[in-house]
mmCIF file of C-alpha atoms and ligand atoms in Angstrom:
data_model
loop_
_atom_site.group_PDB
_atom_site.id
_atom_site.type_symbol
_atom_site.label_atom_id
_atom_site.label_comp_id
_atom_site.label_asym_id
_atom_site.label_seq_id
_atom_site.Cartn_x
_atom_site.Cartn_y
_atom_site.Cartn_z
ATOM 1 C CA MET A 1 2.933 -24.379 -33.244
ATOM 2 C CA THR A 2 1.263 -22.441 -30.032
ATOM 3 C CA TYR A 3 3.662 -20.877 -28.733
ATOM 4 C CA LEU A 4 4.383 -23.092 -26.251
ATOM 5 C CA ASP A 5 5.663 -25.106 -28.249
ATOM 6 C CA ARG A 6 7.661 -22.593 -30.127
ATOM 7 C CA ALA A 7 8.976 -21.598 -26.628
ATOM 8 C CA LEU A 8 10.221 -25.110 -26.145
ATOM 9 C CA ALA A 9 12.489 -24.723 -29.505
ATOM 10 C CA LEU A 10 13.550 -21.706 -26.997
ATOM 11 C CA LYS A 11 14.669 -23.495 -23.714
ATOM 12 C CA ASP A 12 18.018 -24.105 -24.365
ATOM 13 C CA LYS A 13 18.817 -20.375 -25.652
ATOM 14 C CA LEU A 14 16.171 -18.920 -22.165
ATOM 15 C CA ILE A 15 18.129 -20.774 -20.124
ATOM 16 C CA ALA A 16 21.893 -20.189 -21.477
ATOM 17 C CA LEU A 17 20.342 -16.072 -21.665
ATOM 18 C CA ARG A 18 18.986 -16.437 -17.796
ATOM 19 C CA ARG A 19 22.421 -17.738 -16.414
ATOM 20 C CA ASP A 20 24.371 -14.977 -18.131
ATOM 21 C CA LEU A 21 22.494 -12.802 -15.950
ATOM 22 C CA HIS A 22 22.010 -14.143 -13.282
ATOM 23 C CA ALA A 23 26.405 -14.704 -13.555
ATOM 24 C CA HIS A 24 26.190 -11.129 -13.210
ATOM 25 C CA PRO A 25 23.289 -9.535 -11.327
ATOM 26 C CA GLU A 26 23.381 -6.058 -10.358
ATOM 27 C CA LEU A 27 21.432 -3.795 -7.818
ATOM 28 C CA ALA A 28 18.675 -1.313 -8.170
ATOM 29 C CA PHE A 29 19.152 1.382 -10.788
ATOM 30 C CA GLN A 30 23.288 -0.210 -11.468
ATOM 31 C CA GLU A 31 21.771 -2.624 -14.795
ATOM 32 C CA VAL A 32 24.068 -1.386 -16.719
ATOM 33 C CA ARG A 33 25.559 -4.471 -18.256
ATOM 34 C CA THR A 34 21.810 -6.338 -17.691
ATOM 35 C CA ALA A 35 19.985 -3.530 -19.779
ATOM 36 C CA GLN A 36 23.125 -3.818 -22.744
ATOM 37 C CA ARG A 37 22.363 -7.566 -22.806
ATOM 38 C CA VAL A 38 18.746 -7.021 -23.284
ATOM 39 C CA ALA A 39 19.348 -4.364 -26.124
ATOM 40 C CA ALA A 40 21.956 -6.217 -27.731
ATOM 41 C CA THR A 41 18.859 -9.172 -27.916
ATOM 42 C CA LEU A 42 16.595 -6.944 -29.290
ATOM 43 C CA HIS A 43 18.414 -5.445 -31.493
ATOM 44 C CA ASP A 44 19.232 -9.612 -33.311
ATOM 45 C CA LEU A 45 15.697 -9.609 -33.214
ATOM 46 C CA GLY A 46 15.739 -6.633 -35.482
ATOM 47 C CA ILE A 47 13.364 -4.893 -32.736
ATOM 48 C CA GLU A 48 13.303 -0.886 -32.020
ATOM 49 C CA TYR A 49 13.962 0.235 -28.492
ATOM 50 C CA GLU A 50 15.057 2.934 -26.237
ATOM 51 C CA THR A 51 17.338 2.586 -23.049
ATOM 52 C CA GLY A 52 18.124 4.840 -20.375
ATOM 53 C CA VAL A 53 14.611 4.408 -19.302
ATOM 54 C CA ALA A 54 13.729 5.746 -15.487
ATOM 55 C CA THR A 55 17.604 5.642 -15.623
ATOM 56 C CA THR A 56 18.608 2.500 -16.850
ATOM 57 C CA GLY A 57 15.808 0.916 -17.998
ATOM 58 C CA VAL A 58 14.702 -0.206 -21.471
ATOM 59 C CA VAL A 59 11.582 -0.009 -23.234
ATOM 60 C CA ALA A 60 10.920 -1.995 -26.972
ATOM 61 C CA ARG A 61 8.056 -1.764 -29.090
ATOM 62 C CA LEU A 62 6.750 -4.145 -32.119
ATOM 63 C CA GLY A 63 4.280 -3.458 -34.642
ATOM 64 C CA GLU A 64 3.031 -0.422 -35.035
ATOM 65 C CA GLY A 65 -0.440 1.687 -33.539
ATOM 66 C CA ALA A 66 -3.096 0.853 -30.956
ATOM 67 C CA PRO A 67 -4.175 -0.946 -29.588
ATOM 68 C CA CYS A 68 -0.286 -1.013 -27.870
ATOM 69 C CA PHE A 69 -0.344 -4.060 -25.267
ATOM 70 C CA ALA A 70 2.555 -4.231 -22.952
ATOM 71 C CA LEU A 71 5.022 -6.496 -20.923
ATOM 72 C CA ARG A 72 6.825 -6.005 -18.216
ATOM 73 C CA ALA A 73 9.794 -7.557 -16.404
ATOM 74 C CA ASP A 74 12.174 -6.129 -14.002
ATOM 75 C CA MET A 75 16.121 -6.522 -14.214
ATOM 76 C CA ASP A 76 17.792 -5.901 -10.600
ATOM 77 C CA ALA A 77 18.982 -8.161 -7.829
ATOM 78 C CA LEU A 78 19.804 -8.262 -4.282
ATOM 79 C CA PRO A 79 22.727 -7.742 -2.309
ATOM 80 C CA ILE A 80 22.851 -10.907 -0.952
ATOM 81 C CA VAL A 81 26.220 -13.066 -1.459
ATOM 82 C CA GLU A 82 25.606 -16.407 -3.236
ATOM 83 C CA ALA A 83 25.375 -19.624 -0.983
ATOM 84 C CA ASN A 84 24.567 -21.770 -4.543
ATOM 85 C CA ASP A 85 27.735 -24.108 -5.771
ATOM 86 C CA VAL A 86 26.084 -24.187 -9.289
ATOM 87 C CA ALA A 87 28.129 -23.533 -12.996
ATOM 88 C CA TYR A 88 26.280 -19.718 -13.351
ATOM 89 C CA LYS A 89 27.160 -18.390 -9.386
ATOM 90 C CA SER A 90 27.198 -15.002 -9.195
ATOM 91 C CA GLN A 91 30.081 -13.042 -10.372
ATOM 92 C CA ASN A 92 29.615 -10.296 -8.461
ATOM 93 C CA ALA A 93 30.500 -10.384 -4.834
ATOM 94 C CA GLY A 94 27.568 -9.496 -2.596
ATOM 95 C CA VAL A 95 25.516 -9.199 -5.241
ATOM 96 C CA MET A 96 22.380 -12.553 -6.427
ATOM 97 C CA HIS A 97 19.603 -12.380 -8.387
ATOM 98 C CA ALA A 98 17.737 -14.034 -4.811
ATOM 99 C CA CYS A 99 14.153 -13.249 -6.304
ATOM 100 C CA GLY A 100 14.534 -14.710 -9.989
ATOM 101 C CA HIS A 101 14.884 -11.527 -11.953
ATOM 102 C CA ASP A 102 16.657 -12.671 -14.447
ATOM 103 C CA ALA A 103 14.085 -15.747 -15.232
ATOM 104 C CA HIS A 104 11.819 -12.315 -15.417
ATOM 105 C CA THR A 105 14.491 -10.943 -17.809
ATOM 106 C CA ALA A 106 15.115 -13.787 -20.418
ATOM 107 C CA CYS A 107 11.682 -14.204 -20.342
ATOM 108 C CA LEU A 108 10.482 -11.499 -21.474
ATOM 109 C CA LEU A 109 13.126 -11.272 -24.175
ATOM 110 C CA GLY A 110 11.268 -15.259 -25.153
ATOM 111 C CA ALA A 111 8.229 -13.411 -25.723
ATOM 112 C CA ALA A 112 10.559 -10.825 -28.135
ATOM 113 C CA MET A 113 11.733 -13.908 -29.802
ATOM 114 C CA LEU A 114 8.061 -15.263 -30.351
ATOM 115 C CA LEU A 115 6.107 -11.708 -31.153
ATOM 116 C CA SER A 116 8.753 -10.457 -33.610
ATOM 117 C CA GLU A 117 8.100 -12.377 -36.476
ATOM 118 C CA ASP A 118 4.195 -12.664 -35.952
ATOM 119 C CA LEU A 119 3.971 -9.146 -35.819
ATOM 120 C CA LYS A 120 6.675 -8.089 -38.953
ATOM 121 C CA GLN A 121 4.146 -10.827 -41.038
ATOM 122 C CA GLY A 122 1.558 -8.518 -39.769
ATOM 123 C CA LYS A 123 -0.009 -11.504 -38.303
ATOM 124 C CA LEU A 124 -0.805 -8.778 -34.829
ATOM 125 C CA LYS A 125 -3.211 -5.765 -35.521
ATOM 126 C CA GLY A 126 -1.380 -3.134 -33.804
ATOM 127 C CA SER A 127 1.525 -2.781 -30.964
ATOM 128 C CA VAL A 128 3.019 -4.557 -28.254
ATOM 129 C CA LYS A 129 5.085 -2.844 -25.758
ATOM 130 C CA LEU A 130 8.221 -4.818 -23.894
ATOM 131 C CA LEU A 131 9.000 -3.057 -20.275
ATOM 132 C CA PHE A 132 12.409 -3.901 -18.867
ATOM 133 C CA GLN A 133 12.260 -1.561 -15.649
ATOM 134 C CA PRO A 134 15.390 -1.037 -12.871
ATOM 135 C CA ALA A 135 14.743 -1.528 -9.367
ATOM 136 C CA GLU A 136 11.935 -3.324 -7.911
ATOM 137 C CA GLU A 137 13.798 -4.228 -4.876
ATOM 138 C CA ASN A 138 14.740 -0.845 -3.961
ATOM 139 C CA ALA A 139 13.658 2.842 -4.091
ATOM 140 C CA ASP A 140 15.786 5.875 -3.814
ATOM 141 C CA GLY A 141 16.130 8.175 -1.604
ATOM 142 C CA LEU A 142 13.203 10.140 -2.675
ATOM 143 C CA GLY A 143 10.820 6.999 -2.760
ATOM 144 C CA ASN A 144 11.047 6.362 -6.564
ATOM 145 C CA SER A 145 11.208 2.534 -8.017
ATOM 146 C CA GLY A 146 11.459 1.401 -11.013
ATOM 147 C CA ALA A 147 7.739 0.656 -12.294
ATOM 148 C CA LYS A 148 7.261 4.243 -10.690
ATOM 149 C CA LEU A 149 9.533 5.808 -12.505
ATOM 150 C CA MET A 150 8.672 4.342 -15.786
ATOM 151 C CA VAL A 151 5.067 5.456 -15.083
ATOM 152 C CA GLU A 152 5.952 8.764 -14.469
ATOM 153 C CA ALA A 153 8.154 8.548 -17.971
ATOM 154 C CA GLY A 154 5.479 7.800 -19.158
ATOM 155 C CA ALA A 155 6.130 4.658 -20.704
ATOM 156 C CA LEU A 156 2.502 3.721 -20.424
ATOM 157 C CA ASN A 157 0.537 6.215 -21.740
ATOM 158 C CA ASP A 158 -0.009 4.888 -24.893
ATOM 159 C CA VAL A 159 -0.555 1.440 -22.885
ATOM 160 C CA ALA A 160 -4.402 -0.177 -23.540
ATOM 161 C CA ALA A 161 -3.459 -3.080 -20.867
ATOM 162 C CA VAL A 162 -0.037 -4.659 -19.039
ATOM 163 C CA VAL A 163 0.429 -7.766 -18.048
ATOM 164 C CA GLY A 164 3.578 -8.862 -15.676
ATOM 165 C CA LEU A 165 4.776 -12.205 -14.066
ATOM 166 C CA HIS A 166 6.433 -13.164 -11.056
ATOM 167 C CA VAL A 167 8.567 -16.793 -10.515
ATOM 168 C CA VAL A 168 7.986 -18.356 -7.253
ATOM 169 C CA SER A 169 10.551 -20.491 -5.239
ATOM 170 C CA THR A 170 8.004 -22.275 -3.043
ATOM 171 C CA LEU A 171 5.135 -23.001 -5.826
ATOM 172 C CA PRO A 172 4.835 -26.167 -8.024
ATOM 173 C CA SER A 173 7.151 -25.666 -10.912
ATOM 174 C CA ASN A 174 5.164 -24.658 -14.005
ATOM 175 C CA GLU A 175 1.777 -24.196 -12.368
ATOM 176 C CA VAL A 176 0.330 -20.547 -12.696
ATOM 177 C CA PHE A 177 -1.461 -18.843 -10.203
ATOM 178 C CA VAL A 178 -4.236 -15.963 -10.646
ATOM 179 C CA ARG A 179 -6.073 -14.094 -8.442
ATOM 180 C CA ALA A 180 -8.561 -10.998 -9.286
ATOM 181 C CA GLY A 181 -8.519 -8.298 -7.224
ATOM 182 C CA PRO A 182 -5.979 -7.346 -4.305
ATOM 183 C CA PHE A 183 -3.083 -9.773 -4.312
ATOM 184 C CA MET A 184 -0.074 -8.552 -3.235
ATOM 185 C CA ALA A 185 0.189 -5.875 -0.340
ATOM 186 C CA ALA A 186 1.346 -2.562 0.222
ATOM 187 C CA ALA A 187 4.332 -1.878 2.628
ATOM 188 C CA ASP A 188 5.394 1.037 4.528
ATOM 189 C CA ALA A 189 8.489 1.016 6.870
ATOM 190 C CA PHE A 190 8.579 2.637 10.162
ATOM 191 C CA LYS A 191 11.361 3.929 12.160
ATOM 192 C CA ALA A 192 10.717 5.204 15.704
ATOM 193 C CA GLU A 193 12.604 6.519 18.755
ATOM 194 C CA ILE A 194 11.164 5.867 22.583
ATOM 195 C CA ILE A 195 12.854 8.702 24.427
ATOM 196 C CA GLY A 196 13.507 8.132 27.968
ATOM 197 C CA ARG A 197 15.747 9.183 30.515
ATOM 198 C CA GLY A 198 19.526 7.599 31.092
ATOM 199 C CA GLY A 199 21.140 6.690 34.540
ATOM 200 C CA HIS A 200 22.581 3.623 36.937
ATOM 201 C CA GLY A 201 20.637 0.491 36.112
ATOM 202 C CA ALA A 202 20.586 0.151 40.190
ATOM 203 C CA TYR A 203 18.709 3.115 40.791
ATOM 204 C CA PRO A 204 15.824 3.409 37.996
ATOM 205 C CA GLN A 205 13.695 5.701 40.222
ATOM 206 C CA GLU A 206 15.969 8.265 38.910
ATOM 207 C CA ALA A 207 16.215 7.520 35.356
ATOM 208 C CA LEU A 208 12.906 7.219 32.952
ATOM 209 C CA ASP A 209 13.869 3.354 31.832
ATOM 210 C CA PRO A 210 13.375 3.182 27.754
ATOM 211 C CA VAL A 211 13.638 -0.177 27.708
ATOM 212 C CA TRP A 212 10.583 -0.382 29.850
ATOM 213 C CA LEU A 213 8.740 2.425 28.117
ATOM 214 C CA ALA A 214 9.389 0.284 24.833
ATOM 215 C CA ALA A 215 8.480 -3.071 26.523
ATOM 216 C CA GLN A 216 4.589 -1.776 27.000
ATOM 217 C CA ALA A 217 4.657 0.485 23.789
ATOM 218 C CA ILE A 218 5.905 -2.776 21.725
ATOM 219 C CA ASN A 219 3.424 -4.940 23.011
ATOM 220 C CA ALA A 220 0.981 -2.147 22.356
ATOM 221 C CA ILE A 221 1.964 -2.691 19.081
ATOM 222 C CA HIS A 222 1.260 -6.163 18.560
ATOM 223 C CA GLY A 223 -2.273 -5.757 20.112
ATOM 224 C CA ILE A 224 -3.559 -3.574 16.600
ATOM 225 C CA VAL A 225 -3.840 -6.639 14.286
ATOM 226 C CA PRO A 226 -6.252 -8.809 16.506
ATOM 227 C CA ARG A 227 -7.911 -5.952 18.665
ATOM 228 C CA ARG A 228 -8.261 -2.755 16.741
ATOM 229 C CA MET A 229 -8.049 -3.862 13.236
ATOM 230 C CA ASP A 230 -11.880 -5.397 11.616
ATOM 231 C CA PRO A 231 -11.596 -9.111 11.746
ATOM 232 C CA THR A 232 -12.525 -9.921 8.202
ATOM 233 C CA GLN A 233 -9.364 -7.504 6.753
ATOM 234 C CA HIS A 234 -6.096 -8.217 6.152
ATOM 235 C CA GLY A 235 -3.282 -5.913 7.940
ATOM 236 C CA VAL A 236 0.111 -7.121 9.831
ATOM 237 C CA ILE A 237 2.588 -4.640 11.519
ATOM 238 C CA SER A 238 6.282 -6.276 12.774
ATOM 239 C CA VAL A 239 8.291 -4.597 15.063
ATOM 240 C CA CYS A 240 12.134 -6.356 13.274
ATOM 241 C CA VAL A 241 14.083 -3.502 14.576
ATOM 242 C CA VAL A 242 14.854 -2.975 18.596
ATOM 243 C CA GLN A 243 17.949 -1.083 19.300
ATOM 244 C CA ALA A 244 18.928 -0.149 23.015
ATOM 245 C CA GLY A 245 21.614 -0.078 25.244
ATOM 246 C CA VAL A 246 25.658 -0.722 25.419
ATOM 247 C CA ALA A 247 26.386 -1.615 29.255
ATOM 248 C CA GLU A 248 23.952 -4.290 31.774
ATOM 249 C CA ASN A 249 24.591 -1.379 34.441
ATOM 250 C CA VAL A 250 23.410 1.427 32.560
ATOM 251 C CA ILE A 251 20.100 2.338 31.235
ATOM 252 C CA PRO A 252 20.355 3.909 28.138
ATOM 253 C CA GLU A 253 18.380 7.231 26.689
ATOM 254 C CA LEU A 254 16.460 5.284 24.295
ATOM 255 C CA VAL A 255 15.249 2.423 22.175
ATOM 256 C CA ARG A 256 15.199 2.728 18.157
ATOM 257 C CA LEU A 257 12.010 0.423 17.360
ATOM 258 C CA GLY A 258 11.541 -0.067 12.887
ATOM 259 C CA GLY A 259 8.995 -2.440 11.200
ATOM 260 C CA THR A 260 7.276 -3.278 8.472
ATOM 261 C CA ILE A 261 3.303 -2.356 8.380
ATOM 262 C CA ARG A 262 1.331 -4.704 5.014
ATOM 263 C CA SER A 263 -2.289 -4.176 4.073
ATOM 264 C CA PHE A 264 -4.657 -4.381 1.353
ATOM 265 C CA ASP A 265 -6.814 -1.992 2.042
ATOM 266 C CA PRO A 266 -6.406 2.161 1.993
ATOM 267 C CA LYS A 267 -8.589 2.442 5.224
ATOM 268 C CA VAL A 268 -6.740 -0.277 7.020
ATOM 269 C CA ARG A 269 -3.531 1.282 6.686
ATOM 270 C CA ARG A 270 -4.284 4.213 7.728
ATOM 271 C CA GLN A 271 -5.737 3.486 11.054
ATOM 272 C CA LEU A 272 -2.841 0.368 11.192
ATOM 273 C CA ILE A 273 -0.473 3.896 11.183
ATOM 274 C CA ALA A 274 -2.927 6.010 13.454
ATOM 275 C CA ASP A 275 -2.685 3.229 16.002
ATOM 276 C CA LEU A 276 0.875 2.675 15.752
ATOM 277 C CA GLU A 277 1.217 6.189 16.866
ATOM 278 C CA LYS A 278 -0.346 5.594 19.815
ATOM 279 C CA ALA A 279 0.561 2.174 20.904
ATOM 280 C CA LEU A 280 4.099 4.939 20.946
ATOM 281 C CA SER A 281 2.555 7.520 22.403
ATOM 282 C CA ILE A 282 2.373 5.006 25.709
ATOM 283 C CA ALA A 283 6.086 6.289 26.214
ATOM 284 C CA ARG A 284 4.184 10.043 27.422
ATOM 285 C CA VAL A 285 2.153 8.645 30.107
ATOM 286 C CA TRP A 286 5.120 8.410 31.895
ATOM 287 C CA GLY A 287 6.575 11.010 31.222
ATOM 288 C CA GLY A 288 9.172 10.168 28.357
ATOM 289 C CA ASP A 289 8.642 11.088 24.458
ATOM 290 C CA TYR A 290 8.186 9.190 21.211
ATOM 291 C CA THR A 291 9.424 10.222 17.482
ATOM 292 C CA LEU A 292 8.038 7.968 14.061
ATOM 293 C CA ARG A 293 9.176 8.235 10.402
ATOM 294 C CA LEU A 294 7.115 6.740 8.339
ATOM 295 C CA LEU A 295 8.622 5.755 4.846
ATOM 296 C CA ASP A 296 5.740 5.032 2.385
ATOM 297 C CA GLY A 297 6.288 1.578 0.053
ATOM 298 C CA TYR A 298 4.816 0.307 -2.854
ATOM 299 C CA PRO A 299 0.836 0.075 -2.884
ATOM 300 C CA ALA A 300 -1.354 -2.878 -3.161
ATOM 301 C CA LEU A 301 -1.179 -4.706 -5.683
ATOM 302 C CA ALA A 302 -4.922 -5.480 -6.926
ATOM 303 C CA ASN A 303 -5.305 -6.868 -10.827
ATOM 304 C CA ASP A 304 -8.162 -5.685 -12.811
ATOM 305 C CA PRO A 305 -11.009 -8.304 -12.774
ATOM 306 C CA GLN A 306 -11.610 -8.207 -16.584
ATOM 307 C CA MET A 307 -7.496 -8.550 -16.997
ATOM 308 C CA ALA A 308 -6.793 -11.363 -14.455
ATOM 309 C CA GLU A 309 -10.100 -13.460 -16.193
ATOM 310 C CA PHE A 310 -8.606 -12.777 -19.595
ATOM 311 C CA ALA A 311 -5.528 -13.749 -17.752
ATOM 312 C CA ARG A 312 -6.704 -16.746 -16.695
ATOM 313 C CA GLY A 313 -8.359 -18.205 -19.448
ATOM 314 C CA MET A 314 -5.348 -17.275 -21.542
ATOM 315 C CA ALA A 315 -3.581 -19.622 -19.225
ATOM 316 C CA ARG A 316 -5.358 -22.415 -19.200
ATOM 317 C CA ASP A 317 -5.455 -22.565 -22.904
ATOM 318 C CA LEU A 318 -2.293 -22.449 -23.269
ATOM 319 C CA LEU A 319 -1.090 -24.806 -20.554
ATOM 320 C CA GLY A 320 -4.679 -26.366 -19.843
ATOM 321 C CA ALA A 321 -6.592 -26.108 -16.785
ATOM 322 C CA ALA A 322 -4.978 -28.584 -14.612
ATOM 323 C CA ARG A 323 -2.284 -26.081 -14.390
ATOM 324 C CA VAL A 324 -4.090 -23.223 -13.496
ATOM 325 C CA LYS A 325 -4.371 -22.157 -9.916
ATOM 326 C CA GLU A 326 -6.267 -19.412 -7.392
ATOM 327 C CA ALA A 327 -3.341 -17.493 -5.672
ATOM 328 C CA GLU A 328 -3.776 -16.814 -2.220
ATOM 329 C CA LEU A 329 -3.366 -12.989 -0.840
ATOM 330 C CA GLN A 330 0.332 -12.798 -0.404
ATOM 331 C CA MET A 331 1.777 -10.211 1.950
ATOM 332 C CA GLY A 332 4.664 -9.326 0.259
ATOM 333 C CA ALA A 333 4.602 -6.139 -1.947
ATOM 334 C CA GLU A 334 5.776 -5.897 -5.556
ATOM 335 C CA ASP A 335 6.065 -2.269 -7.207
ATOM 336 C CA PHE A 336 4.428 -3.524 -10.523
ATOM 337 C CA SER A 337 1.419 -1.780 -7.979
ATOM 338 C CA TYR A 338 1.841 0.953 -9.737
ATOM 339 C CA MET A 339 1.697 -0.041 -13.414
ATOM 340 C CA ALA A 340 -1.879 -1.900 -12.143
ATOM 341 C CA GLN A 341 -2.395 2.072 -10.895
ATOM 342 C CA ALA A 342 -2.087 2.979 -13.859
ATOM 343 C CA LYS A 343 -3.875 0.602 -15.852
ATOM 344 C CA PRO A 344 -5.486 -2.121 -16.162
ATOM 345 C CA ALA A 345 -3.206 -4.784 -15.446
ATOM 346 C CA ALA A 346 -3.010 -8.716 -14.427
ATOM 347 C CA PHE A 347 0.044 -10.068 -12.358
ATOM 348 C CA LEU A 348 0.763 -13.700 -12.631
ATOM 349 C CA HIS A 349 3.311 -15.918 -10.428
ATOM 350 C CA LEU A 350 4.447 -19.302 -11.719
ATOM 351 C CA GLY A 351 5.491 -21.796 -9.632
ATOM 352 C CA ALA A 352 9.343 -22.450 -10.018
ATOM 353 C CA LYS A 353 10.429 -24.686 -7.569
ATOM 354 C CA LYS A 354 13.776 -26.359 -8.208
ATOM 355 C CA ASP A 355 13.697 -29.611 -6.113
ATOM 356 C CA ALA A 356 13.199 -30.491 -2.643
ATOM 357 C CA ALA A 357 15.219 -28.289 -1.162
ATOM 358 C CA SER A 358 13.724 -24.988 0.884
ATOM 359 C CA ARG A 359 15.198 -21.515 -1.592
ATOM 360 C CA PRO A 360 12.929 -19.016 -0.524
ATOM 361 C CA HIS A 361 12.897 -15.768 -2.356
ATOM 362 C CA HIS A 362 16.011 -12.899 -0.751
ATOM 363 C CA SER A 363 17.873 -16.504 0.196
ATOM 364 C CA PRO A 364 21.394 -17.181 -0.602
ATOM 365 C CA VAL A 365 19.916 -20.773 -1.829
ATOM 366 C CA PHE A 366 17.258 -19.414 -3.739
ATOM 367 C CA ASP A 367 17.309 -20.925 -7.387
ATOM 368 C CA ILE A 368 14.256 -21.827 -9.372
ATOM 369 C CA ASP A 369 13.717 -24.858 -12.539
ATOM 370 C CA GLU A 370 14.809 -23.251 -15.286
ATOM 371 C CA ALA A 371 12.459 -25.517 -17.559
ATOM 372 C CA VAL A 372 9.937 -22.642 -16.537
ATOM 373 C CA LEU A 373 11.576 -20.406 -18.687
ATOM 374 C CA PRO A 374 9.716 -21.578 -21.943
ATOM 375 C CA THR A 375 6.342 -21.297 -19.585
ATOM 376 C CA GLY A 376 6.678 -17.862 -19.118
ATOM 377 C CA ALA A 377 8.094 -16.555 -22.478
ATOM 378 C CA ALA A 378 4.871 -17.942 -23.737
ATOM 379 C CA LEU A 379 2.760 -16.827 -21.051
ATOM 380 C CA LEU A 380 3.127 -13.105 -22.090
ATOM 381 C CA ALA A 381 3.745 -13.676 -25.233
ATOM 382 C CA GLU A 382 -0.064 -15.422 -25.444
ATOM 383 C CA ALA A 383 -1.283 -12.569 -23.565
ATOM 384 C CA ALA A 384 -0.335 -10.538 -25.855
ATOM 385 C CA ARG A 385 -1.279 -12.423 -29.020
ATOM 386 C CA ARG A 386 -4.261 -12.611 -27.378
ATOM 387 C CA TYR A 387 -5.080 -8.982 -27.062
ATOM 388 C CA LEU A 388 -4.566 -7.946 -30.056
ATOM 389 C CA THR A 389 -6.221 -10.668 -32.052
ATOM 390 C CA GLY A 390 -9.209 -9.935 -29.639
ATOM 391 C CA ASN A 391 -9.573 -13.320 -28.966
ATOM 392 C CA ALA A 392 -9.610 -12.602 -25.257
HETATM 393 ZN ZN1 ZN B 401 12.050 -9.386 -4.063
HETATM 394 ZN ZN1 ZN B 402 10.653 -10.140 -7.258
#
């Protein structure tokens, strides 16, 4: 029996686990009940684990010694009011598993169920580490997210390689998407102020209208990607916050701008930031001023080419080549990138489209096809089994 056959036999158990987690979602760094549920399941399997890693994370180890292969899941939910009318609807007001991290946690526990027997019986040489990380969706006030803190806590020190996966509600169910090299973008945020001088809306010559200055700055910002960036590269700057004024006849003092900067190449990232500064400095040409604060986000996620090919071959053998596709570059970000910077890594996308409705990630109607849970568990377990048996 393959891990996929065995995982399919666990389907009801995995669905029950995922629904329990879905009904009790917890925000970043507050995954207390979730971690308890993870720990209780590991305990029942006779697997040793440590809690309180990187705040609310759980790290478990199966087997002994080298090589040590790591599998990662994230556990946190989002501040969203769930709009789905389902039996497993969120019971925590204003909190929702709207990105599928409940599924990731269930899949990794499923992988633990599949691997624990084989490791106990000594069928696999080496060990498997299970990384249940907190806080993928949000970093603390110091810019630390769950994966970053896990790396800093040394959870990956003895790890030879690491694999993680993400369900994707917009991709065909039970298809796997793999990509070597750059995969998901670096995400930085910015907050800026365009400063003018307030005054009467009827007498602009006596004021310095920051709305007029901001309009020029925004126009310049929107020209950075098409006119300043190398067209063969990838990047985006979106201005998502524009706030100014309270009265129709008052020129305000300042305009607040905010937005996101996405890139893959560190050189492109530096250039986008430098050009953003130039675009804002247009305010100074007219005697105004600006401030700019950059909030460093997750670095770009690049899959190790060898690990990506390892994962592609593994997925093909497990699911059949027709269900394994080349992944597209994603402008979305993922803090697994910190683990991928620390160790050879592969991150997979697992299609999980539930039905004909549009259920995008981070939306109140997000949901997945639960038939992917056994597939996810089998993919994780099989990656570890292959690595440890040298059957790569
Ligand atoms: Zn998300
Ligand atoms: Zn996510």
